[in-house]
């Protein structure tokens, strides 16, 4: 709210102080007095001006918001070159682009996690299949000890791994 309102007021070549016609070091009583006069003036004429005046007076009467406005929006904003403006700056000016970037990053992370989950599921299934094949091969060889076959246990495991790959 503070940044949007400050941007809107600044486009009209005003600051919060010039909007209310008070000095930068005005106290709470002076701000309230001017605010009441402007409310009477704007309450019947223009609803938008009335809302802006109410928001500006609220910000200037709140010590924390006033300090924030003074430090960031007046001093730093006009006198220093901003090198990195932060996420909020880009979000307010490029909402669609920011949302697309965030969505793409989120989808990429989700696809990566999905691929790992699929990999671990397949790996677990293959390990269980190989264990079952070993057990079955052991049972078959125990039953047919006297019957010698030409295939060994290792050949059977190689075929299973080859089919899996």
PDB file of C-alpha atoms in Angstrom:
ATOM      1  CA  UNK A   1       0.000   0.000   0.000  1.00  0.00           C
ATOM      2  CA  UNK A   2       2.731   2.455   0.973  1.00  0.00           C
ATOM      3  CA  UNK A   3       4.837   1.918  -2.142  1.00  0.00           C
ATOM      4  CA  UNK A   4       1.878   1.948  -4.511  1.00  0.00           C
ATOM      5  CA  UNK A   5       0.454   5.115  -2.991  1.00  0.00           C
ATOM      6  CA  UNK A   6       3.859   6.827  -3.014  1.00  0.00           C
ATOM      7  CA  UNK A   7       4.339   5.946  -6.677  1.00  0.00           C
ATOM      8  CA  UNK A   8       0.889   7.286  -7.549  1.00  0.00           C
ATOM      9  CA  UNK A   9       1.420  10.530  -5.626  1.00  0.00           C
ATOM     10  CA  UNK A  10       4.905  10.958  -7.096  1.00  0.00           C
ATOM     11  CA  UNK A  11       3.506  10.735 -10.625  1.00  0.00           C
ATOM     12  CA  UNK A  12       1.554  13.890  -9.809  1.00  0.00           C
ATOM     13  CA  UNK A  13       4.818  15.581  -8.683  1.00  0.00           C
ATOM     14  CA  UNK A  14       3.876  15.539  -5.013  1.00  0.00           C
ATOM     15  CA  UNK A  15       5.181  13.973  -1.855  1.00  0.00           C
ATOM     16  CA  UNK A  16       3.001  13.034   1.101  1.00  0.00           C
ATOM     17  CA  UNK A  17       3.986  16.267   2.818  1.00  0.00           C
ATOM     18  CA  UNK A  18       3.158  18.495  -0.136  1.00  0.00           C
ATOM     19  CA  UNK A  19      -0.134  16.653  -0.606  1.00  0.00           C
ATOM     20  CA  UNK A  20      -1.197  17.625   2.915  1.00  0.00           C
ATOM     21  CA  UNK A  21       0.568  21.027   2.774  1.00  0.00           C
ATOM     22  CA  UNK A  22       2.643  20.364   5.907  1.00  0.00           C
ATOM     23  CA  UNK A  23       6.357  20.556   6.653  1.00  0.00           C
ATOM     24  CA  UNK A  24       8.490  17.435   6.866  1.00  0.00           C
ATOM     25  CA  UNK A  25       8.956  17.919  10.613  1.00  0.00           C
ATOM     26  CA  UNK A  26       5.238  18.555  11.303  1.00  0.00           C
ATOM     27  CA  UNK A  27       3.883  16.974  14.469  1.00  0.00           C
ATOM     28  CA  UNK A  28       0.785  14.835  14.902  1.00  0.00           C
ATOM     29  CA  UNK A  29      -1.502  17.755  15.821  1.00  0.00           C
ATOM     30  CA  UNK A  30      -0.602  19.740  12.715  1.00  0.00           C
ATOM     31  CA  UNK A  31      -1.109  16.732  10.463  1.00  0.00           C
ATOM     32  CA  UNK A  32      -4.472  15.957  12.066  1.00  0.00           C
ATOM     33  CA  UNK A  33      -5.624  19.566  11.742  1.00  0.00           C
ATOM     34  CA  UNK A  34      -4.762  19.738   8.032  1.00  0.00           C
ATOM     35  CA  UNK A  35      -6.238  16.286   7.496  1.00  0.00           C
ATOM     36  CA  UNK A  36      -9.610  17.322   8.943  1.00  0.00           C
ATOM     37  CA  UNK A  37      -9.717  20.396   6.692  1.00  0.00           C
ATOM     38  CA  UNK A  38      -8.943  18.315   3.614  1.00  0.00           C
ATOM     39  CA  UNK A  39     -11.542  15.718   4.591  1.00  0.00           C
ATOM     40  CA  UNK A  40     -14.231  18.365   4.649  1.00  0.00           C
ATOM     41  CA  UNK A  41     -13.019  19.635   1.289  1.00  0.00           C
ATOM     42  CA  UNK A  42     -12.780  16.229  -0.460  1.00  0.00           C
ATOM     43  CA  UNK A  43     -15.609  14.290   1.202  1.00  0.00           C
ATOM     44  CA  UNK A  44     -18.285  15.698  -1.084  1.00  0.00           C
ATOM     45  CA  UNK A  45     -16.207  16.408  -4.181  1.00  0.00           C
ATOM     46  CA  UNK A  46     -13.994  13.449  -5.033  1.00  0.00           C
ATOM     47  CA  UNK A  47     -13.977  10.008  -3.459  1.00  0.00           C
ATOM     48  CA  UNK A  48     -10.543   9.119  -4.873  1.00  0.00           C
ATOM     49  CA  UNK A  49      -8.903  12.222  -3.393  1.00  0.00           C
ATOM     50  CA  UNK A  50     -10.674  11.503  -0.109  1.00  0.00           C
ATOM     51  CA  UNK A  51      -9.210   7.973   0.026  1.00  0.00           C
ATOM     52  CA  UNK A  52      -5.715   9.130  -0.920  1.00  0.00           C
ATOM     53  CA  UNK A  53      -5.799  11.841   1.733  1.00  0.00           C
ATOM     54  CA  UNK A  54      -6.950   9.339   4.362  1.00  0.00           C
ATOM     55  CA  UNK A  55      -4.171   6.902   3.497  1.00  0.00           C
ATOM     56  CA  UNK A  56      -1.515   9.615   3.447  1.00  0.00           C
ATOM     57  CA  UNK A  57      -2.634  11.005   6.793  1.00  0.00           C
ATOM     58  CA  UNK A  58      -2.636   7.509   8.291  1.00  0.00           C
ATOM     59  CA  UNK A  59       0.932   6.910   7.103  1.00  0.00           C
ATOM     60  CA  UNK A  60       2.199  10.269   8.353  1.00  0.00           C
ATOM     61  CA  UNK A  61       0.477   9.883  11.735  1.00  0.00           C
ATOM     62  CA  UNK A  62       1.945   6.410  12.324  1.00  0.00           C
ATOM     63  CA  UNK A  63       5.551   6.843  13.574  1.00  0.00           C
ATOM     64  CA  UNK A  64       6.831   3.582  12.066  1.00  0.00           C
ATOM     65  CA  UNK A  65       5.275   4.146   8.652  1.00  0.00           C
ATOM     66  CA  UNK A  66       6.380   7.767   8.629  1.00  0.00           C
ATOM     67  CA  UNK A  67       9.962   6.762   9.412  1.00  0.00           C
ATOM     68  CA  UNK A  68       9.799   4.171   6.650  1.00  0.00           C
ATOM     69  CA  UNK A  69       8.451   6.730   4.194  1.00  0.00           C
ATOM     70  CA  UNK A  70      11.089   9.275   5.177  1.00  0.00           C
ATOM     71  CA  UNK A  71      14.034   6.893   5.011  1.00  0.00           C
ATOM     72  CA  UNK A  72      13.226   4.803   1.972  1.00  0.00           C
ATOM     73  CA  UNK A  73      10.903   6.746  -0.255  1.00  0.00           C
ATOM     74  CA  UNK A  74      12.121  10.298   0.224  1.00  0.00           C
ATOM     75  CA  UNK A  75      15.819  10.149   1.079  1.00  0.00           C
ATOM     76  CA  UNK A  76      17.043   6.990  -0.605  1.00  0.00           C
ATOM     77  CA  UNK A  77      14.654   6.934  -3.526  1.00  0.00           C
ATOM     78  CA  UNK A  78      15.530  10.371  -4.889  1.00  0.00           C
ATOM     79  CA  UNK A  79      19.182  10.786  -3.907  1.00  0.00           C
ATOM     80  CA  UNK A  80      20.734   7.384  -4.538  1.00  0.00           C
ATOM     81  CA  UNK A  81      20.934   5.261  -7.603  1.00  0.00           C
ATOM     82  CA  UNK A  82      19.224   1.973  -6.898  1.00  0.00           C
ATOM     83  CA  UNK A  83      21.363  -0.961  -7.980  1.00  0.00           C
ATOM     84  CA  UNK A  84      19.146  -3.802  -6.832  1.00  0.00           C
ATOM     85  CA  UNK A  85      15.501  -3.030  -6.347  1.00  0.00           C
ATOM     86  CA  UNK A  86      14.317  -6.275  -4.829  1.00  0.00           C
ATOM     87  CA  UNK A  87      11.559  -8.706  -5.620  1.00  0.00           C
ATOM     88  CA  UNK A  88       8.695  -6.361  -4.711  1.00  0.00           C
ATOM     89  CA  UNK A  89       9.820  -3.772  -7.269  1.00  0.00           C
ATOM     90  CA  UNK A  90       9.871  -6.311 -10.085  1.00  0.00           C
ATOM     91  CA  UNK A  91       6.652  -7.927  -8.898  1.00  0.00           C
ATOM     92  CA  UNK A  92       4.723  -4.640  -8.993  1.00  0.00           C
ATOM     93  CA  UNK A  93       5.986  -3.705 -12.443  1.00  0.00           C
ATOM     94  CA  UNK A  94       6.277  -7.103 -14.095  1.00  0.00           C
ATOM     95  CA  UNK A  95       3.644  -9.281 -12.406  1.00  0.00           C
ATOM     96  CA  UNK A  96       3.080 -11.637 -15.325  1.00  0.00           C
ATOM     97  CA  UNK A  97       6.783 -12.230 -15.941  1.00  0.00           C
ATOM     98  CA  UNK A  98       7.446 -12.859 -12.239  1.00  0.00           C
ATOM     99  CA  UNK A  99       4.565 -15.297 -12.000  1.00  0.00           C
ATOM    100  CA  UNK A 100       5.752 -17.160 -15.096  1.00  0.00           C
ATOM    101  CA  UNK A 101       9.294 -17.424 -13.731  1.00  0.00           C
ATOM    102  CA  UNK A 102       8.064 -18.626 -10.335  1.00  0.00           C
ATOM    103  CA  UNK A 103       5.744 -21.143 -12.010  1.00  0.00           C
ATOM    104  CA  UNK A 104       8.548 -22.471 -14.223  1.00  0.00           C
ATOM    105  CA  UNK A 105      10.920 -22.854 -11.295  1.00  0.00           C
ATOM    106  CA  UNK A 106       8.221 -24.596  -9.249  1.00  0.00           C
ATOM    107  CA  UNK A 107       7.336 -26.949 -12.093  1.00  0.00           C
ATOM    108  CA  UNK A 108      10.997 -27.759 -12.686  1.00  0.00           C
ATOM    109  CA  UNK A 109      11.515 -28.647  -9.032  1.00  0.00           C
ATOM    110  CA  UNK A 110       8.341 -30.755  -8.990  1.00  0.00           C
ATOM    111  CA  UNK A 111       9.371 -32.625 -12.152  1.00  0.00           C
ATOM    112  CA  UNK A 112      12.800 -33.283 -10.664  1.00  0.00           C
ATOM    113  CA  UNK A 113      11.249 -34.673  -7.482  1.00  0.00           C
ATOM    114  CA  UNK A 114       8.848 -36.770  -9.543  1.00  0.00           C
ATOM    115  CA  UNK A 115      11.744 -38.220 -11.554  1.00  0.00           C
ATOM    116  CA  UNK A 116      13.629 -39.129  -8.376  1.00  0.00           C
ATOM    117  CA  UNK A 117      10.522 -40.754  -6.888  1.00  0.00           C
ATOM    118  CA  UNK A 118      10.053 -42.774 -10.068  1.00  0.00           C
ATOM    119  CA  UNK A 119      13.718 -43.796 -10.048  1.00  0.00           C
ATOM    120  CA  UNK A 120      13.606 -44.981  -6.444  1.00  0.00           C
ATOM    121  CA  UNK A 121      10.358 -46.876  -7.050  1.00  0.00           C
ATOM    122  CA  UNK A 122      11.829 -48.665 -10.072  1.00  0.00           C
ATOM    123  CA  UNK A 123      15.053 -49.397  -8.223  1.00  0.00           C
ATOM    124  CA  UNK A 124      13.191 -50.861  -5.249  1.00  0.00           C
ATOM    125  CA  UNK A 125      11.047 -52.994  -7.539  1.00  0.00           C
ATOM    126  CA  UNK A 126      14.118 -54.327  -9.365  1.00  0.00           C
ATOM    127  CA  UNK A 127      15.911 -55.089  -6.115  1.00  0.00           C
ATOM    128  CA  UNK A 128      12.882 -57.033  -4.908  1.00  0.00           C
ATOM    129  CA  UNK A 129      12.642 -58.842  -8.248  1.00  0.00           C
ATOM    130  CA  UNK A 130      16.316 -59.824  -8.115  1.00  0.00           C
ATOM    131  CA  UNK A 131      15.979 -61.007  -4.509  1.00  0.00           C
ATOM    132  CA  UNK A 132      12.950 -63.117  -5.450  1.00  0.00           C
ATOM    133  CA  UNK A 133      14.822 -64.506  -8.453  1.00  0.00           C
ATOM    134  CA  UNK A 134      17.753 -65.482  -6.221  1.00  0.00           C
ATOM    135  CA  UNK A 135      15.427 -67.236  -3.810  1.00  0.00           C
ATOM    136  CA  UNK A 136      13.645 -69.066  -6.635  1.00  0.00           C
ATOM    137  CA  UNK A 137      16.966 -70.072  -8.217  1.00  0.00           C
ATOM    138  CA  UNK A 138      18.153 -71.398  -4.877  1.00  0.00           C
ATOM    139  CA  UNK A 139      14.965 -73.448  -4.443  1.00  0.00           C
ATOM    140  CA  UNK A 140      15.225 -74.844  -7.969  1.00  0.00           C
ATOM    141  CA  UNK A 141      18.860 -75.812  -7.487  1.00  0.00           C
ATOM    142  CA  UNK A 142      18.075 -77.432  -4.116  1.00  0.00           C
ATOM    143  CA  UNK A 143      15.316 -79.571  -5.656  1.00  0.00           C
ATOM    144  CA  UNK A 144      17.360 -80.651  -8.593  1.00  0.00           C
ATOM    145  CA  UNK A 145      20.760 -81.170  -7.057  1.00  0.00           C
ATOM    146  CA  UNK A 146      21.252 -84.340  -8.945  1.00  0.00           C
ATOM    147  CA  UNK A 147      20.180 -82.808 -12.253  1.00  0.00           C
ATOM    148  CA  UNK A 148      22.947 -80.626 -13.650  1.00  0.00           C
ATOM    149  CA  UNK A 149      21.965 -77.884 -16.041  1.00  0.00           C
ATOM    150  CA  UNK A 150      24.222 -75.969 -18.343  1.00  0.00           C
ATOM    151  CA  UNK A 151      23.161 -72.568 -16.924  1.00  0.00           C
ATOM    152  CA  UNK A 152      24.521 -71.222 -13.699  1.00  0.00           C
ATOM    153  CA  UNK A 153      22.975 -68.818 -11.229  1.00  0.00           C
ATOM    154  CA  UNK A 154      25.150 -65.969 -12.551  1.00  0.00           C
ATOM    155  CA  UNK A 155      23.849 -66.457 -16.104  1.00  0.00           C
ATOM    156  CA  UNK A 156      20.289 -66.204 -14.792  1.00  0.00           C
ATOM    157  CA  UNK A 157      21.091 -62.931 -12.959  1.00  0.00           C
ATOM    158  CA  UNK A 158      22.742 -61.471 -16.078  1.00  0.00           C
ATOM    159  CA  UNK A 159      19.646 -62.200 -18.151  1.00  0.00           C
ATOM    160  CA  UNK A 160      17.409 -60.519 -15.574  1.00  0.00           C
ATOM    161  CA  UNK A 161      19.621 -57.418 -15.405  1.00  0.00           C
ATOM    162  CA  UNK A 162      19.883 -57.328 -19.211  1.00  0.00           C
ATOM    163  CA  UNK A 163      16.100 -57.427 -19.559  1.00  0.00           C
ATOM    164  CA  UNK A 164      15.734 -54.649 -17.015  1.00  0.00           C
ATOM    165  CA  UNK A 165      18.114 -52.314 -18.835  1.00  0.00           C
TER     166      UNK A 165
END
